[in-house]
Tab-separated table of C-alpha atoms in Angstrom:
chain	number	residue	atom	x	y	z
E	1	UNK	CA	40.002	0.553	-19.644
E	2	UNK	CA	42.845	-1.376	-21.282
E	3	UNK	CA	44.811	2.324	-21.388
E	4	UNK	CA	44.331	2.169	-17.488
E	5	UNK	CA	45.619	-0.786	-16.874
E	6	UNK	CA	48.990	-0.551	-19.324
E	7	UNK	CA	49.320	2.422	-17.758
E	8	UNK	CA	48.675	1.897	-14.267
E	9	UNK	CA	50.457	-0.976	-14.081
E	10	UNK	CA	53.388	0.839	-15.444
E	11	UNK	CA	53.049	3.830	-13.283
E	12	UNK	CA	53.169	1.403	-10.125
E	13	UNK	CA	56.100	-0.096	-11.505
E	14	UNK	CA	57.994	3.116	-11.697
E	15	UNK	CA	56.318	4.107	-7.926
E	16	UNK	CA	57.764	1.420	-6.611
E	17	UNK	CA	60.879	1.220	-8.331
E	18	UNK	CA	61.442	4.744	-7.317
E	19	UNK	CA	60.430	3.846	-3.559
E	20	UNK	CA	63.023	1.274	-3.723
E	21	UNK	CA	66.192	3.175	-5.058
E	22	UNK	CA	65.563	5.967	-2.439
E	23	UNK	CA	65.172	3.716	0.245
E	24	UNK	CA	68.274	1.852	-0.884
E	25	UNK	CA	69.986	5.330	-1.170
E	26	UNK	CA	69.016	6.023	2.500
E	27	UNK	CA	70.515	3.144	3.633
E	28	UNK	CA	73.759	3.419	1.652
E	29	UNK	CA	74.249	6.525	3.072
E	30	UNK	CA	73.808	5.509	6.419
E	31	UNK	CA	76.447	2.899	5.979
E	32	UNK	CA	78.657	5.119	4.611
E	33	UNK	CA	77.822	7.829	7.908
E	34	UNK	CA	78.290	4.515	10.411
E	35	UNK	CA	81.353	3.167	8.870
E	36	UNK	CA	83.037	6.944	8.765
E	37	UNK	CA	82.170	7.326	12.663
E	38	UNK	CA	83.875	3.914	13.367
E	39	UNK	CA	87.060	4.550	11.533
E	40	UNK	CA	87.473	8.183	13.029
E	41	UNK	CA	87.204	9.717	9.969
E	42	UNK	CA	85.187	12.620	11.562
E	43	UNK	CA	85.892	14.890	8.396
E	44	UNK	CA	84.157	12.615	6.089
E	45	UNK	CA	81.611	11.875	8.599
E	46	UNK	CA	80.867	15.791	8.879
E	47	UNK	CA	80.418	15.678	5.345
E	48	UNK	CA	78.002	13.205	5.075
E	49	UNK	CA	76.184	14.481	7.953
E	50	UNK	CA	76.205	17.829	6.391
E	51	UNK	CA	75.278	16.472	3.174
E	52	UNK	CA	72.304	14.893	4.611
E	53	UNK	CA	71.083	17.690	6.387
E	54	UNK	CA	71.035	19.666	3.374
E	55	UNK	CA	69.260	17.243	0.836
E	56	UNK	CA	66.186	16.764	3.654
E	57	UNK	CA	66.290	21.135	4.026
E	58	UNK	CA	66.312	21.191	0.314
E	59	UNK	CA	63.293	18.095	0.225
E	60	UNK	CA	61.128	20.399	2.777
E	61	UNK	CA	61.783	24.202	1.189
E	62	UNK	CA	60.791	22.196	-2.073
E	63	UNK	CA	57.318	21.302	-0.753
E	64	UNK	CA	56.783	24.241	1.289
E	65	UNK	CA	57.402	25.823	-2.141
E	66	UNK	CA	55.358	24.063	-4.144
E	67	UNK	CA	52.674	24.551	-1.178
E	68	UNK	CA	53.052	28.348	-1.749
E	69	UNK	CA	53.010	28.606	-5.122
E	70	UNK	CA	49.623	26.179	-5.278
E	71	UNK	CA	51.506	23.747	-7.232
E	72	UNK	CA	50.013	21.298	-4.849
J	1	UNK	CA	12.117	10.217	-19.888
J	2	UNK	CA	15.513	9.162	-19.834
J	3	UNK	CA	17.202	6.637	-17.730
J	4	UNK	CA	19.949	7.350	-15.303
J	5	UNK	CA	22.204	5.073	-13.271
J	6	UNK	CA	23.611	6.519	-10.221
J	7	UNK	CA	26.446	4.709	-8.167
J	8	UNK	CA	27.704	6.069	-4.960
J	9	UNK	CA	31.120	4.381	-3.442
J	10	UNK	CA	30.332	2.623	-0.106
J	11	UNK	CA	33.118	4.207	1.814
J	12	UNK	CA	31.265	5.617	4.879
J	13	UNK	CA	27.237	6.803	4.015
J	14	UNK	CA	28.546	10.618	2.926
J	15	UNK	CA	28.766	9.765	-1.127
J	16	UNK	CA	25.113	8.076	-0.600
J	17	UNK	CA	23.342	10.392	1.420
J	18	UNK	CA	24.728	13.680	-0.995
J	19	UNK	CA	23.219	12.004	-3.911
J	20	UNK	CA	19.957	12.058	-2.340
J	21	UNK	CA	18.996	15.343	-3.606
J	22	UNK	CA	20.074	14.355	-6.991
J	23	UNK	CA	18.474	11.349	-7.604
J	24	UNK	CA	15.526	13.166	-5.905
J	25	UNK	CA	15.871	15.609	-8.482
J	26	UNK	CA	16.131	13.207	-11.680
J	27	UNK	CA	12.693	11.549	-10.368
J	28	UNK	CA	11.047	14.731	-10.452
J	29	UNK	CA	11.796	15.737	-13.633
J	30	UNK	CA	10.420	12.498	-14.399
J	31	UNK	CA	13.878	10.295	-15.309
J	32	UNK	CA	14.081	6.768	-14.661
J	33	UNK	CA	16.952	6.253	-12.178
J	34	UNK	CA	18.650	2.833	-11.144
J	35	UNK	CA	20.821	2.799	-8.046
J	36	UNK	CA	23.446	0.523	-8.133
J	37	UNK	CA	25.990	0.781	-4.815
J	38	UNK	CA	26.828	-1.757	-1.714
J	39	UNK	CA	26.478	-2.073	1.580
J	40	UNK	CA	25.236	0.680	3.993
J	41	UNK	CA	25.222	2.907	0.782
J	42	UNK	CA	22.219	0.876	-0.738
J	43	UNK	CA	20.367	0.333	2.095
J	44	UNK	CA	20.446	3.937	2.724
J	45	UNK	CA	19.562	4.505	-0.813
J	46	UNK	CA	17.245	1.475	-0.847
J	47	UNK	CA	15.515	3.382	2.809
J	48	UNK	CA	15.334	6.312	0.803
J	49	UNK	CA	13.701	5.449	-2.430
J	50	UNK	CA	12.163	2.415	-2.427
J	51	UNK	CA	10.320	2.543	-5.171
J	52	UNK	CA	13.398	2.913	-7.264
J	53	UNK	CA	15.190	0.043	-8.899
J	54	UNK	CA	18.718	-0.787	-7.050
J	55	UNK	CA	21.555	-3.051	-8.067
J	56	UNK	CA	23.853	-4.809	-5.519
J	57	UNK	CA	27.184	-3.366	-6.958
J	58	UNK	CA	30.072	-4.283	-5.739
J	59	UNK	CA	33.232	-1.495	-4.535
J	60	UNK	CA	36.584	-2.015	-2.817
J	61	UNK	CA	37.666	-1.802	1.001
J	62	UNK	CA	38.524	1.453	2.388
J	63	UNK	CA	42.271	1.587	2.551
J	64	UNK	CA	42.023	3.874	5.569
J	65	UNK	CA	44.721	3.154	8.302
J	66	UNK	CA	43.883	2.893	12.118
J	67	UNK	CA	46.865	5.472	13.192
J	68	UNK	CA	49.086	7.690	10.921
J	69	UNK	CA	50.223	5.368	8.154
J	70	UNK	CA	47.371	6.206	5.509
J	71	UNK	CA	50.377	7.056	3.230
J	72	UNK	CA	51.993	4.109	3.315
J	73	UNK	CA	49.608	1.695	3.414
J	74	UNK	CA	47.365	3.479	0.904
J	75	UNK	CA	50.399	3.136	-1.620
J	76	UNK	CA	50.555	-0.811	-0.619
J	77	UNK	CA	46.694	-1.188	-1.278
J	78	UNK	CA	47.021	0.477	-4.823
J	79	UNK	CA	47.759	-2.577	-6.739
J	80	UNK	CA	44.489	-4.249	-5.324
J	81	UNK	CA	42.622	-0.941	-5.680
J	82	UNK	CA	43.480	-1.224	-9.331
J	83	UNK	CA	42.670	-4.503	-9.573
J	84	UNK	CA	39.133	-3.979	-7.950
J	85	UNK	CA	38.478	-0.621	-10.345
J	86	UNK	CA	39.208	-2.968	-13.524
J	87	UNK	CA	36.398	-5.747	-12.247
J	88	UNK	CA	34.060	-2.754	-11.418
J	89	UNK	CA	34.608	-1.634	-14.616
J	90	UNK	CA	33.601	-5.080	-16.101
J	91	UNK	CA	30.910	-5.418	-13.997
J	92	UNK	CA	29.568	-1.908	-15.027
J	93	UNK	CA	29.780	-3.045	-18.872
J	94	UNK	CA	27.801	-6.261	-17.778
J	95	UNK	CA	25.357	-3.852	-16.461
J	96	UNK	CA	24.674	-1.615	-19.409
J	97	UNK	CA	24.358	-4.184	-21.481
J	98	UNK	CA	21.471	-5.333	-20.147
J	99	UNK	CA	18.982	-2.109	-19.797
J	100	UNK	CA	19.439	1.137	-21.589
J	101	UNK	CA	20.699	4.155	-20.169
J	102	UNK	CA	20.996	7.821	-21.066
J	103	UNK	CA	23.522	8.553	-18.422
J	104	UNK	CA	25.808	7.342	-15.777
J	105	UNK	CA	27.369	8.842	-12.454
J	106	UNK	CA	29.547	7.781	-10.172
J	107	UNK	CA	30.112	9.277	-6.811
J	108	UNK	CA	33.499	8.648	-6.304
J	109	UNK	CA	33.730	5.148	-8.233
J	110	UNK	CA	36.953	5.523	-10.315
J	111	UNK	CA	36.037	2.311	-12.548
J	112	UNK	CA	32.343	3.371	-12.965
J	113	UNK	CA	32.193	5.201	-16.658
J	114	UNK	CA	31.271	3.924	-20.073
J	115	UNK	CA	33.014	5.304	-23.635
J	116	UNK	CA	29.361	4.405	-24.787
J	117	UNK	CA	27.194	6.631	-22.600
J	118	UNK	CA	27.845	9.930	-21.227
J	119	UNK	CA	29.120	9.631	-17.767
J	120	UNK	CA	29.378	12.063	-15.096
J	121	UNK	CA	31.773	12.292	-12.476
J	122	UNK	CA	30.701	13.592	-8.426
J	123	UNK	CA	33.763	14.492	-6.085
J	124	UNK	CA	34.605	17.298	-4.110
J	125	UNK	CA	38.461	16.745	-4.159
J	126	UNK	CA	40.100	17.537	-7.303
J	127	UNK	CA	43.271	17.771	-5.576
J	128	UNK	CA	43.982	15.590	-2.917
J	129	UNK	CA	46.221	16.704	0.410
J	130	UNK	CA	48.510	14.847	1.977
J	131	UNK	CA	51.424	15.693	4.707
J	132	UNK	CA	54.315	17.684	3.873
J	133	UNK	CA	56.524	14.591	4.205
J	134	UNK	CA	54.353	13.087	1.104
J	135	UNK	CA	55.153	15.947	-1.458
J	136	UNK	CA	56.444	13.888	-4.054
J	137	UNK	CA	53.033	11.531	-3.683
J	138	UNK	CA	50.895	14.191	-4.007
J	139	UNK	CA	52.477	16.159	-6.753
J	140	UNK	CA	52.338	12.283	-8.836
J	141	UNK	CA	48.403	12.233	-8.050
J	142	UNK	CA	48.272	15.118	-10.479
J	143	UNK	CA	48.558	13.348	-13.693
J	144	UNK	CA	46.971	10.558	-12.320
J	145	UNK	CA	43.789	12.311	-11.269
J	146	UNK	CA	44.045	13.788	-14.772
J	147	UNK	CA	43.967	10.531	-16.287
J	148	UNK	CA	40.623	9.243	-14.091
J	149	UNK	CA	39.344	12.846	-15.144
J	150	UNK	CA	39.475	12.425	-18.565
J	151	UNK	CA	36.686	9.282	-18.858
J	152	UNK	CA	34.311	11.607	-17.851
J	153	UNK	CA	32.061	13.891	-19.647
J	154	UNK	CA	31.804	16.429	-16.756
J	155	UNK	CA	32.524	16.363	-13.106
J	156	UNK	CA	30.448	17.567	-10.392
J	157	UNK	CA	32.011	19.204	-7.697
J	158	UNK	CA	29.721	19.588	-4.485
J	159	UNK	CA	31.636	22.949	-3.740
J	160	UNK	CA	31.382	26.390	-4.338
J	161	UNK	CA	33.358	27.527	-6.825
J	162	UNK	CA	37.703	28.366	-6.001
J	163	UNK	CA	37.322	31.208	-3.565
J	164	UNK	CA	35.918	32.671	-0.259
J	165	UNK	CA	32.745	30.226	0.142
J	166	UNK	CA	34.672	27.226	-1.016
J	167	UNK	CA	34.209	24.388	1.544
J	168	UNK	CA	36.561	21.905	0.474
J	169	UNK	CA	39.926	24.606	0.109
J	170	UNK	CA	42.120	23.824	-1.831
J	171	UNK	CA	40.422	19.952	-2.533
J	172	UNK	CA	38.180	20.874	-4.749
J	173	UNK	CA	40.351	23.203	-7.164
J	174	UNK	CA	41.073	22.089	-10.374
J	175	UNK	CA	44.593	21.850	-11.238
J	176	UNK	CA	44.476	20.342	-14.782
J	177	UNK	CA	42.940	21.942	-18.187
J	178	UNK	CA	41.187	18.407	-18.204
J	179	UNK	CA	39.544	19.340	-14.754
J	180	UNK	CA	39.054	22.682	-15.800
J	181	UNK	CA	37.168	21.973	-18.791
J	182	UNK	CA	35.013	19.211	-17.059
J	183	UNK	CA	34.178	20.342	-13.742
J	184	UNK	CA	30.909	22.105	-12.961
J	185	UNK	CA	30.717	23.717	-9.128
J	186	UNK	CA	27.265	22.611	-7.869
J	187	UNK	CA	27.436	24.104	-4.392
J	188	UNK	CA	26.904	22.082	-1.873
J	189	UNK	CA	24.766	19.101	-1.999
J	190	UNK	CA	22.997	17.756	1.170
J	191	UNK	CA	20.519	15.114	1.742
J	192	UNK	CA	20.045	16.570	5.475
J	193	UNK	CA	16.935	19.117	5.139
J	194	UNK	CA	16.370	22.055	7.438
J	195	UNK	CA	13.214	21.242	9.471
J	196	UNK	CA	11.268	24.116	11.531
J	197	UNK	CA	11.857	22.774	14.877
J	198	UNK	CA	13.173	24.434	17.904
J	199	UNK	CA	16.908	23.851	19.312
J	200	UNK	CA	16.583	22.679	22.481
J	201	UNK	CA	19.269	20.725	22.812
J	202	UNK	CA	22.630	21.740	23.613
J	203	UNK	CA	24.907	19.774	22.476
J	204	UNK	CA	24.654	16.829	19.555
J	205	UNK	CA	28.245	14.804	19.668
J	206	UNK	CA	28.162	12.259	16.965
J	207	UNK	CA	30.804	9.884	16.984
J	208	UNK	CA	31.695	7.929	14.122
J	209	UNK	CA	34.676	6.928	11.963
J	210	UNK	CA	36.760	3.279	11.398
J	211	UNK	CA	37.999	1.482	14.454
J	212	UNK	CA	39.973	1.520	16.597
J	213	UNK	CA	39.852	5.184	16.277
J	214	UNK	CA	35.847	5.105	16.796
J	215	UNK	CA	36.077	3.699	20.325
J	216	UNK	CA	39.047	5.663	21.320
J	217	UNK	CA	36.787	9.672	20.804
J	218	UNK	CA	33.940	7.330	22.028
J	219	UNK	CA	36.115	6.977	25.644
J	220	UNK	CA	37.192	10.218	25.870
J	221	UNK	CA	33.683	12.069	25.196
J	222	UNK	CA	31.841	10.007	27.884
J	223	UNK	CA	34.668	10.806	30.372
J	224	UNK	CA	34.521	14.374	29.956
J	225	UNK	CA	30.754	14.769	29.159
J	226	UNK	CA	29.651	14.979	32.744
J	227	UNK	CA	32.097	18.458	32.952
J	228	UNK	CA	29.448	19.968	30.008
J	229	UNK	CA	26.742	22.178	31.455
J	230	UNK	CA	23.576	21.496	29.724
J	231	UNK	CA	22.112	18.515	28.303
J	232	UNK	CA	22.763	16.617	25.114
J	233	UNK	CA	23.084	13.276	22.910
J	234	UNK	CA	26.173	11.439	22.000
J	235	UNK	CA	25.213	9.259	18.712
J	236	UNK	CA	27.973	6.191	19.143
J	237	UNK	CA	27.822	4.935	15.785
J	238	UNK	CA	28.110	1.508	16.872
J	239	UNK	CA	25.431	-0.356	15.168
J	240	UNK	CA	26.495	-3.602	16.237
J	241	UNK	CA	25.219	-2.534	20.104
J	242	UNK	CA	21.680	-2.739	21.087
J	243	UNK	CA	19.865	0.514	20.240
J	244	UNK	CA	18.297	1.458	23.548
J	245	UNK	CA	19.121	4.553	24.949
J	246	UNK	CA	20.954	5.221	28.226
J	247	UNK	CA	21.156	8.290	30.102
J	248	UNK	CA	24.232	9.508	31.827
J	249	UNK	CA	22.857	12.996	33.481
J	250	UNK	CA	21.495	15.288	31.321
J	251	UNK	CA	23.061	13.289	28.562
J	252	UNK	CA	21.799	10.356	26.483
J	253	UNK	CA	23.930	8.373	24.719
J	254	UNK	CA	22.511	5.912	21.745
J	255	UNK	CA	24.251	3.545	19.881
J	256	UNK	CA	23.205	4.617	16.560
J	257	UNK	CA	20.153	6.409	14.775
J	258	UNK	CA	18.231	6.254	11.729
J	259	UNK	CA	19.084	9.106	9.040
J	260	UNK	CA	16.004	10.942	9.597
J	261	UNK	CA	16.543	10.796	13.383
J	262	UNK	CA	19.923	11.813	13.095
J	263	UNK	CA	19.013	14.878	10.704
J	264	UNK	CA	16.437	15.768	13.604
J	265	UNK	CA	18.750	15.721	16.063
J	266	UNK	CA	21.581	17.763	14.326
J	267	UNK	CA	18.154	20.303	13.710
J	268	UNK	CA	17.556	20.753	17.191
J	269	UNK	CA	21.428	21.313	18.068
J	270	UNK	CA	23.398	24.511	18.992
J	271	UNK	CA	26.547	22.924	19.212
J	272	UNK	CA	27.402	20.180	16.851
J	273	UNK	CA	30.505	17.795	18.272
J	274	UNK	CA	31.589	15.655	15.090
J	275	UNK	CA	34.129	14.020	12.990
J	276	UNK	CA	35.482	16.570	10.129
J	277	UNK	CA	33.914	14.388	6.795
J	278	UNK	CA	33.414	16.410	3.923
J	279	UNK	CA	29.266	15.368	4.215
J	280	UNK	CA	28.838	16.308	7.675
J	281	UNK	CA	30.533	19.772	6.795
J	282	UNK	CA	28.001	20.326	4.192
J	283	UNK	CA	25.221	19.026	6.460
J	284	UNK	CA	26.619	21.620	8.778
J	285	UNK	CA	26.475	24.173	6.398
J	286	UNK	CA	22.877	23.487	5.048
J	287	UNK	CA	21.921	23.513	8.812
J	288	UNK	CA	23.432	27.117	8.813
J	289	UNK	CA	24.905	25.796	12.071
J	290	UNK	CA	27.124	28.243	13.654
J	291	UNK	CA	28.775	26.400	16.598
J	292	UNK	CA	30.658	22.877	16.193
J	293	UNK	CA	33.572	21.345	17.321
J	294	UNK	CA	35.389	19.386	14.545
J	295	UNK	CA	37.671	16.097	15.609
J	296	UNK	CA	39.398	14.776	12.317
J	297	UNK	CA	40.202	11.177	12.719
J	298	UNK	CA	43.777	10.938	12.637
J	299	UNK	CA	45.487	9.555	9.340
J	300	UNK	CA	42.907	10.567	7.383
J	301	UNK	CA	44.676	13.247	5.552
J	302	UNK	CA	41.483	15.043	4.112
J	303	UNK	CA	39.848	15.514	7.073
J	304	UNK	CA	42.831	16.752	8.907
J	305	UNK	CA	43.568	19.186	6.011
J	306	UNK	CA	39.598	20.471	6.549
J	307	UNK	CA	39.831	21.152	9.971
J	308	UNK	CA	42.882	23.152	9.881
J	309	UNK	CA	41.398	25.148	7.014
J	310	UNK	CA	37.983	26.054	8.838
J	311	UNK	CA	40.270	26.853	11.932
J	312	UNK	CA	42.524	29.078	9.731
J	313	UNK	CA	39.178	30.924	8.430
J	314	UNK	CA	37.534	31.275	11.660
J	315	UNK	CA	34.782	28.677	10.486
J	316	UNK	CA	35.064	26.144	13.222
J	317	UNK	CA	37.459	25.099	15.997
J	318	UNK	CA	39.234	22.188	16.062
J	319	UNK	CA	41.310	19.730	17.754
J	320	UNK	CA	42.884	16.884	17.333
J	321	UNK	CA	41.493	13.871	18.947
J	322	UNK	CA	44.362	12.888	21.160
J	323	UNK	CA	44.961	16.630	22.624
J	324	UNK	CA	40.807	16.661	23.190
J	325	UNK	CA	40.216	18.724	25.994
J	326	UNK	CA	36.690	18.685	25.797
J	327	UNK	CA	35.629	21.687	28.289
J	328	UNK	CA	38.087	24.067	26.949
J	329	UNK	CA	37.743	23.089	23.489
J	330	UNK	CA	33.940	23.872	23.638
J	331	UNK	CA	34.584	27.347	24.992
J	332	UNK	CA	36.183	27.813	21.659
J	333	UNK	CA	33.612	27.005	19.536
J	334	UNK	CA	32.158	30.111	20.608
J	335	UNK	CA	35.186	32.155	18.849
J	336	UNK	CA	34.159	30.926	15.799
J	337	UNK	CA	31.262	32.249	13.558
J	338	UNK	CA	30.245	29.540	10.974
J	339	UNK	CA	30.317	29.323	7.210
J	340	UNK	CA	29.366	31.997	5.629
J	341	UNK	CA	25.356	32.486	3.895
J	342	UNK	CA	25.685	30.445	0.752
J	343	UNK	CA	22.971	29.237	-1.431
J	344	UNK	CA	21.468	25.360	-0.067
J	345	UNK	CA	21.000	22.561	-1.673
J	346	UNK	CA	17.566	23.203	-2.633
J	347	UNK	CA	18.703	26.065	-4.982
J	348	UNK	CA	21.948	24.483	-6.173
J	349	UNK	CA	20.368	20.747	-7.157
J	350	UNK	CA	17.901	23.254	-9.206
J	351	UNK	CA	20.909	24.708	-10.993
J	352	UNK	CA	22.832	21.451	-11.316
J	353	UNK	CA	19.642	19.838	-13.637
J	354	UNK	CA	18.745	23.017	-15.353
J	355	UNK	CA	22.564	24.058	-16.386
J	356	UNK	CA	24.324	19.890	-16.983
J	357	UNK	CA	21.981	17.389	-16.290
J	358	UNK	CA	19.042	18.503	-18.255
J	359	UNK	CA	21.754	18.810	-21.511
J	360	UNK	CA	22.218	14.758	-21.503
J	361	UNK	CA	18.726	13.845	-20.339
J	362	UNK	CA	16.344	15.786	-22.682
């Protein structure tokens, strides 16, 4: 039971470590996406937006994927 | 005679009522058995076998959410869950040490296992399923399911085995050599018994499931009941109300039944109107019922997985609880053909002693 906890504990930790550095992420981005728009930098602004269309088409082919293959 | 010490989880009565036939089982080969569970689980248990020894044994709160934010709020609750599984644990040790026993099994308890005696493991999802969104979540439950696995001797899955008759999809398949090794397909496992009675009522609708979601199917089945032809019952699992029966039409509408009532009632059904919990899908199946309507309650990711599945093997129609069109949706039903002949509990709870239990008990 001691095993469980050492490790539980320390596979919450890295949950909700991880939780927090994509959420961070997401919002770094977003900054970076407003702050483009309001200088009129539309070509790193289309960049970012493309960027971030890409990463959440890559997130959802990766679970449809792994749905497909029975991974999960 | 060996002594056994069974412990359902008190989330709902579905973990209690399938162990029924097992604990039936131990007592007729003669075992000693002590329940130990909480709640409605015990008093079902306690209705059930009173001449059996039962512990109050404390579990944790279901982290169910009222809308769609199981995810979230599940991964919120998992500290506390943790916490809880380490004083069940401790509170399991406390209770070994004072009685000897042969074996243990938890339904569903994660902290309820012993490195002392052998302990045996009862869930029908292996695997669990989660939104698309969540891929990341469920592909980290892996290992961690693997972990849980591996304090158990074996695990029982109430499920045919990975392939056309398997109830639970892709639940109860074992993704882990740990699993693998462990797991022993009972088939399914029902405490509801077929009785030889006539089915003269149309329609059973049995609404159930954590609030607010409860009242919510509860409003929109008595609006739209009056549009049914025939007569039925609509069980409103609300304990709390008085239990006199009130007729609306040809309908009668109770605020909740006994066990034995309600496996009477689902007997004399052709058309079974119900929430889409693993239990009641094996109740459904024992029943060889070939007509129901299935309404998961939303945000709980297992049942919405089930429903889709049954839909997606012509087993049962579905719909989701807010899109409920009651008169159409029963017109469906009629699409659909049922599970397919499998062997019943009788049969399987046979197998289950004769080919695992009967190796740690005698």
């Amino acid at each position: 039971m001691d095993d469980l906890v050492v490790s539980g504990v320390i596979a919450l930790l890295v949950l909700y470590a991880g939780i927090a550095l994509v959420v961070y992420g997401i919002l770094r981005l977003l900054l970076l996406v407003v702050e483009a728009a309001l200088a009129g930098n539309y070509l790193v602004f289309g960049e970012l937006v493309t960027f971030i269309t890409g990463v959440i088409l890559a997130y959802i082919v990766v679970g449809l994927w792994l749905r497909r293959t029975g991974t999960i | 005679m060996a002594h056994v010490l069974v412990s359902p989880l008190n989330w709902g009565l579905g973990h209690a009522t399938r162990d029924i036939p097992v604990i039936r089982t131990l007592r007729d080969h003669g075992h000693d058995v002590t329940i130990a569970a909480c709640g409605n689980a015990l008093s079902v248990l306690r209705q059930e076998f009173p001449e059996i020894r039962s512990i109050e044994y404390p579990d944790y709160p279901v982290p169910f959410s009222s809308g769609h934010l199981f995810v979230p709020k599940f991964c919120a609750a998992i500290p506390f869950m943790l916490k809880a599984v380490v004083r069940e644990h401790a509170t399991l040790e406390a209770i070994l040490a004072k009685d000897r026993y042969d074996l243990v099994i938890s339904d569903n308890r994660l902290g309820v296992f012993s490195s002392e005696i052998p302990s045996i493991f009862i869930s029908h999802q292996l695997h669990y399923h989660l939104p698309l969104l969540y891929w990341p979540a469920e592909l980290l439950a892996i290992p961690v399911n693997q972990y849980l696995h591996e304090q158990y001797n074996r695990i029982i899955v109430p499920d045919n085995p990975p392939g056309p008759l398997a109830l639970a999809g892709k639940l109860s398949r074992p993704q882990t050599d740990v699993a693998r090794k462990r797991v022993f397909y009972s088939g399914i496992l029902s405490g509801t018994r077929q009785l030889a009675c006539t089915r003269d009522l149309d329609y059973l609708i049995v609404i159930s499931g954590p609030e607010p979601q409860r009242t919510f199917l509860e409003k929109v089945i008595l609006s739209k009941i009056g549009d049914l032809d025939g007569s039925g019952v609509v069980l409103l699992g609300s304990p709390q109300r008085p239990k006199a029966a009130t007729r609306r039409g040809n309908w009668i509408c109770v605020s909740y039944v006994s066990t034995e009532e309600k496996a009477e009632l689902m007997n004399r059904a052709r058309c079974v109107i119900c929430r889409s919990g693993y239990t009641t899908l094996m109740e459904l199946a024992e029943l060889e019922k070939d007509r129901a309507l299935l309404i998961p309650t939303p945000g709980q990711t297992e049942q919405e997985y089930l429903s889709w599945y049954y839909k997606e093997k012509g087993w049962y129609h579905s719909q989701d609880q807010g899109r409920l069109d009651l008169l159409d949706d029963v017109e469906k039903t009629h699409k659909y053909h049922g599970f397919p002949a499998m062997p019943k509990t009788a049969e399987n709870v046979h197998r289950l002693y004769d080919e695992l239990l009967a190796e740690y008990l005698e």
